[in-house]
mmCIF file of C-alpha atoms and ligand atoms in Angstrom:
data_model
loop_
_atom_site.group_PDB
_atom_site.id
_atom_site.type_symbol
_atom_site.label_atom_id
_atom_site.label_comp_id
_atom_site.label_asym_id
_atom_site.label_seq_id
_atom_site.Cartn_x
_atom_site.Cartn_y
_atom_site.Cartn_z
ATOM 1 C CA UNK X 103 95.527 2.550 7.979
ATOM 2 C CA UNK X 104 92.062 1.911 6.717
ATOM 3 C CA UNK X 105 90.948 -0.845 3.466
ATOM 4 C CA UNK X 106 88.277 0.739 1.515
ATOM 5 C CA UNK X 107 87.706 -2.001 -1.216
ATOM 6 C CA UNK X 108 85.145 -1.279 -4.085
ATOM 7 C CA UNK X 109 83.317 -4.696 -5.437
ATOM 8 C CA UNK X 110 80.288 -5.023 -7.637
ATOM 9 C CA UNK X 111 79.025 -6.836 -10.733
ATOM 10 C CA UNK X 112 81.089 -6.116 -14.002
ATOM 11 C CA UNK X 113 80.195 -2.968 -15.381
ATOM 12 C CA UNK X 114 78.636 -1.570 -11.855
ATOM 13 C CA UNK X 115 81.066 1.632 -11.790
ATOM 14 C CA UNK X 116 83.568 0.502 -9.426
ATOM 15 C CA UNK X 117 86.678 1.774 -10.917
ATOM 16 C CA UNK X 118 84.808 5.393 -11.670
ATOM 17 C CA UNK X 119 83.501 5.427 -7.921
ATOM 18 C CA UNK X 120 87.246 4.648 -6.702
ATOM 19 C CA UNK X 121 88.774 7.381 -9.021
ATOM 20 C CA UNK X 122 86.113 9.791 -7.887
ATOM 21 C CA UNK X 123 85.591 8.748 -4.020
ATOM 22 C CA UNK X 124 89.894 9.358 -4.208
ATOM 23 C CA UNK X 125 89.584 12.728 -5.140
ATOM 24 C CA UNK X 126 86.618 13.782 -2.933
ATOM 25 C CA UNK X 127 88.369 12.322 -0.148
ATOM 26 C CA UNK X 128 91.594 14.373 -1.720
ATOM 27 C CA UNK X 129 89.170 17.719 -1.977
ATOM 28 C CA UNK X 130 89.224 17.180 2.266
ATOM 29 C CA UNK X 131 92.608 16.740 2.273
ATOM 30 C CA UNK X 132 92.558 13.605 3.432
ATOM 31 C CA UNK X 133 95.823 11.188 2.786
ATOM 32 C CA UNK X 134 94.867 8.291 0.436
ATOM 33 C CA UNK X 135 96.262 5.907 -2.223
ATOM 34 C CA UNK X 136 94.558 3.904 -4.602
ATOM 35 C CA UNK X 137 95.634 0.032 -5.587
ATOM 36 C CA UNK X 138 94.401 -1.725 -8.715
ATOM 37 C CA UNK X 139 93.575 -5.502 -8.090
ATOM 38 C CA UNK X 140 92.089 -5.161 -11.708
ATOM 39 C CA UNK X 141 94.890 -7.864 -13.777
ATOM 40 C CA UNK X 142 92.224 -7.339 -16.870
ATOM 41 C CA UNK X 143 91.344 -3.293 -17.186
ATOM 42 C CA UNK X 144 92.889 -1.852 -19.974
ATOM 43 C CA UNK X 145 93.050 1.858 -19.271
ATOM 44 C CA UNK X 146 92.229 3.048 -15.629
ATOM 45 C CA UNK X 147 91.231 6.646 -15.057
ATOM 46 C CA UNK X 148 93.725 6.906 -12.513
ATOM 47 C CA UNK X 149 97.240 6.730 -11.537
ATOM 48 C CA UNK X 150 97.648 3.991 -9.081
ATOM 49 C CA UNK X 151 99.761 3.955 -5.929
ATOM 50 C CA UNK X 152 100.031 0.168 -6.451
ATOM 51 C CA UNK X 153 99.021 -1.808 -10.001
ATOM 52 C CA UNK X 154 98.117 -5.510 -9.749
ATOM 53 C CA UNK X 155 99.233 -5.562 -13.660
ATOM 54 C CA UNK X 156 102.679 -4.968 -12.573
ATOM 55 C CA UNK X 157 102.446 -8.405 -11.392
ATOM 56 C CA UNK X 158 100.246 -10.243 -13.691
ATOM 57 C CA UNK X 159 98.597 -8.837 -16.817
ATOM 58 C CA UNK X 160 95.433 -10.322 -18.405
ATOM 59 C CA UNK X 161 96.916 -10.061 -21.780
ATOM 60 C CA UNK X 162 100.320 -10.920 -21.382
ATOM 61 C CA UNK X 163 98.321 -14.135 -19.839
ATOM 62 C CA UNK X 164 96.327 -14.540 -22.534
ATOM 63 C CA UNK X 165 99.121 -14.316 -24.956
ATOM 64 C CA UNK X 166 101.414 -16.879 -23.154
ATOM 65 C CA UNK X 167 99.401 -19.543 -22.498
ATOM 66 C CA UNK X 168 96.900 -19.057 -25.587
ATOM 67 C CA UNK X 169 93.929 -18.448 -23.888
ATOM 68 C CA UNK X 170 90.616 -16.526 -24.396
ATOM 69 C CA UNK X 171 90.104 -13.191 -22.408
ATOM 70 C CA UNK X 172 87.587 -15.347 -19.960
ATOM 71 C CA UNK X 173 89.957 -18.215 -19.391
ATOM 72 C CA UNK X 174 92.645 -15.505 -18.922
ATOM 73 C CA UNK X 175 90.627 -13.698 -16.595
ATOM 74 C CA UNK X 176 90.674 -16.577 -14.248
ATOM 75 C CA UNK X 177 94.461 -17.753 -14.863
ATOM 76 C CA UNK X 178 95.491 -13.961 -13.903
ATOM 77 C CA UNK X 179 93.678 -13.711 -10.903
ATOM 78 C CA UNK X 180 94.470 -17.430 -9.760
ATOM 79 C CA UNK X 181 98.352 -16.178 -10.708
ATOM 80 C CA UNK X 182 98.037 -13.610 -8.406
ATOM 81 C CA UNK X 183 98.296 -16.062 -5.101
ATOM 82 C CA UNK X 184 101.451 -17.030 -6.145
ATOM 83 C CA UNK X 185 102.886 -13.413 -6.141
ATOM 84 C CA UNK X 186 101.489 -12.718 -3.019
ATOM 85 C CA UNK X 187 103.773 -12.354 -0.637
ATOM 86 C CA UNK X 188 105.673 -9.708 -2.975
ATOM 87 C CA UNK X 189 102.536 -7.983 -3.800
ATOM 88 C CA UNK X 190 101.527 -8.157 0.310
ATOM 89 C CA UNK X 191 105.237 -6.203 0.473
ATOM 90 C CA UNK X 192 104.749 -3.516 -2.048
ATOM 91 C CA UNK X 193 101.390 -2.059 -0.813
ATOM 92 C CA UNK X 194 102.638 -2.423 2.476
ATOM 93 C CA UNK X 195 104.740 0.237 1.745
ATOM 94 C CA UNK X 196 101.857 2.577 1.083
ATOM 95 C CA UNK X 197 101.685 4.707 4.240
ATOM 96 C CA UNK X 198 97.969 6.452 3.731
ATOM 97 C CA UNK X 199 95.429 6.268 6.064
ATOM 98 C CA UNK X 200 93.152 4.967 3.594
ATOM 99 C CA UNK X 201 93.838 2.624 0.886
ATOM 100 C CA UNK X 202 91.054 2.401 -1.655
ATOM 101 C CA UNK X 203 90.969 -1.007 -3.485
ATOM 102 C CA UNK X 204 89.607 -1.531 -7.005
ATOM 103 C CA UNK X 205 88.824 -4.845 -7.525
ATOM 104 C CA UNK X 206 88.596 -7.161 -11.211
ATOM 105 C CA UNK X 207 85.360 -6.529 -13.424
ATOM 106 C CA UNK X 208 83.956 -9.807 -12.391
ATOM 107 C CA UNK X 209 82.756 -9.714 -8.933
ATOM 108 C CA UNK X 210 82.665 -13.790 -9.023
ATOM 109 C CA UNK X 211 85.943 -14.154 -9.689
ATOM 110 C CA UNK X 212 87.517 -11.984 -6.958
ATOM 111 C CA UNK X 213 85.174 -12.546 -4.358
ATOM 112 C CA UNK X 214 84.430 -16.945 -5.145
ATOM 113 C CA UNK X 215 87.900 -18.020 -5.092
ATOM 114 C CA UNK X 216 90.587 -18.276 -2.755
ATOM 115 C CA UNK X 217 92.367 -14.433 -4.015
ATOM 116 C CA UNK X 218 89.251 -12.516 -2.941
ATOM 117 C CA UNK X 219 89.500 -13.412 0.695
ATOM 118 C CA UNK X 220 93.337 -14.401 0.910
ATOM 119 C CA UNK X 221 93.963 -11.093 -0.144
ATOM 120 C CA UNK X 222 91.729 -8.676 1.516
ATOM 121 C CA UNK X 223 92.860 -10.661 4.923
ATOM 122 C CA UNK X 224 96.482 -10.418 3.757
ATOM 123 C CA UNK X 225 96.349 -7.039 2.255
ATOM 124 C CA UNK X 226 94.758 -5.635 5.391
ATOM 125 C CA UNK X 227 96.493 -7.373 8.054
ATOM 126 C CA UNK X 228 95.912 -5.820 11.494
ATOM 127 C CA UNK X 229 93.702 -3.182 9.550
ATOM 128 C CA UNK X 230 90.658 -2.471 9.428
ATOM 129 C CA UNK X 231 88.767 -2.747 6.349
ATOM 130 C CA UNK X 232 85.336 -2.439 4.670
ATOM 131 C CA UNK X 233 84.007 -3.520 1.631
ATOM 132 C CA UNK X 234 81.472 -0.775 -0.744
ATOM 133 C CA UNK X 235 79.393 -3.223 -2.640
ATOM 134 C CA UNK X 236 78.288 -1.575 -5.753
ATOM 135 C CA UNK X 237 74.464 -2.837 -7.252
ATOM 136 C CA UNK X 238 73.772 -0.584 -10.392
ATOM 137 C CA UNK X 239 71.165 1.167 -10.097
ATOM 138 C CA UNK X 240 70.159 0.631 -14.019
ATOM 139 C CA UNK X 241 70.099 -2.712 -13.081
ATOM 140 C CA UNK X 242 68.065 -2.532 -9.277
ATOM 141 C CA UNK X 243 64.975 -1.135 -11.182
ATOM 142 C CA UNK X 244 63.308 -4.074 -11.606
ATOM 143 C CA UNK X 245 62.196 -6.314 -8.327
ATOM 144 C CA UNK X 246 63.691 -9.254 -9.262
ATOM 145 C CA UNK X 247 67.124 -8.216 -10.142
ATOM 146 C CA UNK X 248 67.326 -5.274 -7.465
ATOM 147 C CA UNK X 249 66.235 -9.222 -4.979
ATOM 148 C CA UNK X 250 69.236 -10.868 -7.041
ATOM 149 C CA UNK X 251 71.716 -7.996 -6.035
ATOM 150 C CA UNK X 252 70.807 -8.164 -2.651
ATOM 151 C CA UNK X 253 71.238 -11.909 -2.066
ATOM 152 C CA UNK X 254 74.629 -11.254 -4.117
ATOM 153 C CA UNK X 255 75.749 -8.517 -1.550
ATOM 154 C CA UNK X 256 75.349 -11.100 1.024
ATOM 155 C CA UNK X 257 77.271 -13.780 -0.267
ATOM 156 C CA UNK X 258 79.871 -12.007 -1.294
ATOM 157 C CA UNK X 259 79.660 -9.952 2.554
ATOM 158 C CA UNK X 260 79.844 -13.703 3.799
ATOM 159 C CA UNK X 261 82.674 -14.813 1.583
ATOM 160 C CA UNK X 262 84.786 -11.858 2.509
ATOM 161 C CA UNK X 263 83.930 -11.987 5.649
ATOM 162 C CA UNK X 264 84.655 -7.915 6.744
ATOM 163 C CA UNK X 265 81.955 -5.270 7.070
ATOM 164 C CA UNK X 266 80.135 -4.080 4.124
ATOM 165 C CA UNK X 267 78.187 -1.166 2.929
ATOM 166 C CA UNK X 268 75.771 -1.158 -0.138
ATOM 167 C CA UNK X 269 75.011 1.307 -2.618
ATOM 168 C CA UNK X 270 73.049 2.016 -5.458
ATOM 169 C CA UNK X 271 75.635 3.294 -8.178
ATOM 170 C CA UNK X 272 74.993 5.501 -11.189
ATOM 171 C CA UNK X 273 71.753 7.092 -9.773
ATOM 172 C CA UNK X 274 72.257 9.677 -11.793
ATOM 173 C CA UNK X 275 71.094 7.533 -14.678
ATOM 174 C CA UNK X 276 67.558 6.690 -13.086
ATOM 175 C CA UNK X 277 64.353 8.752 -12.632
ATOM 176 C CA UNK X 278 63.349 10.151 -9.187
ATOM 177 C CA UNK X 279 60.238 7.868 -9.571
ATOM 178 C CA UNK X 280 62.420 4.919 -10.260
ATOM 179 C CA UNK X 281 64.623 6.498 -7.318
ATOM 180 C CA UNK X 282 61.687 6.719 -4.587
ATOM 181 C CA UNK X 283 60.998 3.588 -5.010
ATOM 182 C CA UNK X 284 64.120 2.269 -4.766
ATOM 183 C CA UNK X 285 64.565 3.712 -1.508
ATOM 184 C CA UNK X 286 61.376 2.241 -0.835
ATOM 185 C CA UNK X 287 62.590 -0.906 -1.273
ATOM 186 C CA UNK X 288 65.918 -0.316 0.952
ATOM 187 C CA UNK X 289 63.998 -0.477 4.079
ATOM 188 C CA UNK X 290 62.039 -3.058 3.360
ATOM 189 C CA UNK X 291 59.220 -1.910 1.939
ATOM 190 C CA UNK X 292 56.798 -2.510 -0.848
ATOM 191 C CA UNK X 293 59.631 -5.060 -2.118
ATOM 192 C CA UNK X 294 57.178 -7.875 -1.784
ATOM 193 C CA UNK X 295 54.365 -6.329 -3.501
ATOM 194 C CA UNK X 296 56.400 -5.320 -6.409
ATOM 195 C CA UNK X 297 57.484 -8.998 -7.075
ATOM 196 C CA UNK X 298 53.932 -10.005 -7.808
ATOM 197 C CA UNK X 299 53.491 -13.231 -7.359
ATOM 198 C CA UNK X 300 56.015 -15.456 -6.395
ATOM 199 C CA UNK X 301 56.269 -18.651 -5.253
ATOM 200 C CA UNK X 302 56.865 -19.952 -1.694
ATOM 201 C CA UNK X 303 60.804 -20.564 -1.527
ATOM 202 C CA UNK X 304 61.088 -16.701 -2.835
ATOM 203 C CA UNK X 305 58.438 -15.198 -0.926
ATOM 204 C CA UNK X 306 60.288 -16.655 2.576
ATOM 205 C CA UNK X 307 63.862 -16.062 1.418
ATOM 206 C CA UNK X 308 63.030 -12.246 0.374
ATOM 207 C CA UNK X 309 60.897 -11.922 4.292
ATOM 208 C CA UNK X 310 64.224 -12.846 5.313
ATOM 209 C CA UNK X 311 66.321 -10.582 3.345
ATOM 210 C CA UNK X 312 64.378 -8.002 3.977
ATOM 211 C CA UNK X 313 64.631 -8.960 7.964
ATOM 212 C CA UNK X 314 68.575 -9.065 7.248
ATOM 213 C CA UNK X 315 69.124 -5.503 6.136
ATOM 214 C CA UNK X 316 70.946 -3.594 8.243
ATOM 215 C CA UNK X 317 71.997 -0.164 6.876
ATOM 216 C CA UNK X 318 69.637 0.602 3.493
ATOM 217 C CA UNK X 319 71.582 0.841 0.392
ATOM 218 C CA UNK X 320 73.118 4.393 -0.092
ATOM 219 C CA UNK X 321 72.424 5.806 -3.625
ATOM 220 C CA UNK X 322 75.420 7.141 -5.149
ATOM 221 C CA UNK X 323 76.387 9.148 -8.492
ATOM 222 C CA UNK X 324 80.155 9.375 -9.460
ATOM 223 C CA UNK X 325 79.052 11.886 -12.166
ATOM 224 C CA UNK X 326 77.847 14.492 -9.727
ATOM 225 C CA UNK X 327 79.250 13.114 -6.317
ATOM 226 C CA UNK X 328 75.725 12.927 -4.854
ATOM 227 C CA UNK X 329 75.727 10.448 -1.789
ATOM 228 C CA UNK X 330 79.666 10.877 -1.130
ATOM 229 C CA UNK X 331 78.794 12.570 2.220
ATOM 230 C CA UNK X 332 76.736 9.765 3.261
ATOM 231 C CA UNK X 333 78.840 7.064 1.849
ATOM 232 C CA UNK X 334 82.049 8.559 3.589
ATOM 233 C CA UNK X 335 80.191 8.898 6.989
ATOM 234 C CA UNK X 336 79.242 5.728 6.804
ATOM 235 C CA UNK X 337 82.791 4.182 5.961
ATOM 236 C CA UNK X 338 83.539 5.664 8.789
ATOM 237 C CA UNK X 339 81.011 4.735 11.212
ATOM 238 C CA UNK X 340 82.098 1.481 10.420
ATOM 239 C CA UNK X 341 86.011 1.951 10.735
ATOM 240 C CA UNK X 342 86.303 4.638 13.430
ATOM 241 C CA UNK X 343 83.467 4.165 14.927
ATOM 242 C CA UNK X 344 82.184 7.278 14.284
ATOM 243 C CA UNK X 345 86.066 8.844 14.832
ATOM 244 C CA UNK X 346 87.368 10.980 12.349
ATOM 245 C CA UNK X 347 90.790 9.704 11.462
ATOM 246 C CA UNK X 348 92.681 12.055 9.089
HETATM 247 P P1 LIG L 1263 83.610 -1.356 -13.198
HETATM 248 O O1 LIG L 1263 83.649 -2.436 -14.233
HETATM 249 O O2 LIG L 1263 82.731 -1.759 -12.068
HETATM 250 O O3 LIG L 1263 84.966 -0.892 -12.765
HETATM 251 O O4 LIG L 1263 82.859 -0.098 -13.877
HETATM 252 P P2 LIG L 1263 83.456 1.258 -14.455
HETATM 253 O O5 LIG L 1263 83.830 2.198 -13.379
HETATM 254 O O6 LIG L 1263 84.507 0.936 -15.457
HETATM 255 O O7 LIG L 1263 82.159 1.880 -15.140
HETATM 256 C C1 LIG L 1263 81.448 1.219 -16.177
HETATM 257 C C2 LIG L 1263 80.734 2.279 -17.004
HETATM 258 O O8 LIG L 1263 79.764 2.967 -16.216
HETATM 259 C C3 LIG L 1263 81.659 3.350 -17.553
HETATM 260 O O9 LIG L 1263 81.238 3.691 -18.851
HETATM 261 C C4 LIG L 1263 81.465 4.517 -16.597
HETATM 262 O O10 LIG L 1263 81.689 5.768 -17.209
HETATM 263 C C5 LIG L 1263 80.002 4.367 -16.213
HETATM 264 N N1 LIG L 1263 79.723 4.906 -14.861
HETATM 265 C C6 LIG L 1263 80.348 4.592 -13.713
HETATM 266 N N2 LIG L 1263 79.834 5.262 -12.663
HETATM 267 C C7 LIG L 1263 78.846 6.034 -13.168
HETATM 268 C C8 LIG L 1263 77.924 6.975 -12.587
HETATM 269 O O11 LIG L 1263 77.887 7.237 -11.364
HETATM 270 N N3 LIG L 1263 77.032 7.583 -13.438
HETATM 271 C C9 LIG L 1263 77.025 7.314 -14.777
HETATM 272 N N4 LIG L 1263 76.111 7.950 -15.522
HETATM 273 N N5 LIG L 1263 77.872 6.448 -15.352
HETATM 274 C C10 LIG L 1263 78.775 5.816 -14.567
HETATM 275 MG MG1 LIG L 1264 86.853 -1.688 -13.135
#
């Protein structure tokens, strides 16, 4: 059994890209389930094999203990430790080879506290897992936040600790221009020169990002499936070592 988790900034498309990487993988006939880690969405476009809200529910929180949906938020996924072991149970019941995981709106909040990591080690087990790291594409267009996604994608690839693949999401909703140069950017160059002038801490730290990256970030459209191929292949790379595992 293989983890597939999906974790990005709110917003980033990480519930679409689970629904629609699910049913391209589906399309190959390939066995997979889907689990919703999400305490806080309201209407998934989905049916999940396993639903986090079955456990705790963001509004049922909210309601309870009086609080607003942020303060909620936080409460739920806090809550969820202490359900863990019966959660661990349920999806360990799921007998797929691949699980895809669709983590809560706010990146922070799953991946900088304890549930982020105590769960994808617990979920997973003996498994293997990898984590798609979603940076909108909308957002990636300019230097300085497409820099700020980046050093997010490694701190959340340090916090969780398991291998992790990057994409660009929603590249539908860019121009080819805007594209090119994102590419551009994904191996390093013309990064730099785009920034303008920066000052010395920035210019080193983004040398060194730019030194760090390891696989380019893979731009992907869950409207029209482009970069599923190369997204899947590269899952796999990571997983099976270039195996297939059906
Ligand atoms: P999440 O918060 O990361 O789970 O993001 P969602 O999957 O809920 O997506 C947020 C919004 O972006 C929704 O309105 C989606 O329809 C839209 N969206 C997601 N993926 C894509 C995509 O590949 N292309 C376009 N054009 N819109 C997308
Ligand atoms: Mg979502």
């Amino acid at each position: 059994m293989y983890y597939v988790f999906f974790t990005g900034t709110a917003g980033s498309g990480k519930t679409t890209a689970v629904k629609e990487f699910r049913d391209y993988l589906l399309d190959q006939e390939m066995d997979v389930a889907v689990v919703n880690m999400d305490p806080a969405v309201e209407t998934l476009p989905y049916t999940p094999d396993f639903d986090v809200r079955d456990y705790v529910d963001a509004r049922e929180v909210m309601e309870r203990f009086g609080l607003g949906p942020n303060s909620s938020l936080i409460v739920s996924i806090d809550l969820l430790l202490t359900k863990a072991t019966d959660i661990k149970r349920e999806v360990g019941e799921i007998e797929s080879n691949y699980v895809l995981v669709d983590t809560p709106g706010q990146v922070e909040l799953f991946a900088y506290r304890d549930t982020g990591r105590t769960f994808s080690s617990l979920l997973v087990g003996d498994s293997k897992s990898v984590n798609v790291f979603l940076m909108d594409s909308f957002i990636a267009r300019e230097a300085r936040s497409y820099v700020s996604l980046l050093l997010l994608s490694s701190s959340i690839r340090f916090k969780l600790g398991i291998p992790q693949v990057n994409v660009l999401s929603k590249v539908d909703l860019i121009s080819d221009k805007e594209l090119e140069k994102l590419l551009a950017w994904g191996e390093g160059e013309d990064l730099l020169d785009s920034l303008g002038v920066v000052d010395d801490y920035s210019f080193e730290l983004v040398r060194t990002l730019i030194e760090s990256l390891e696989v380019p970030p893979i731009p992907l459209s869950s409207t029209n499936r482009e970069g599923f191929d190369k997204l899947y292949a590269e899952i796999q790379r990571i997983l099976a070592g270039g195996e297939d595992f059906v």
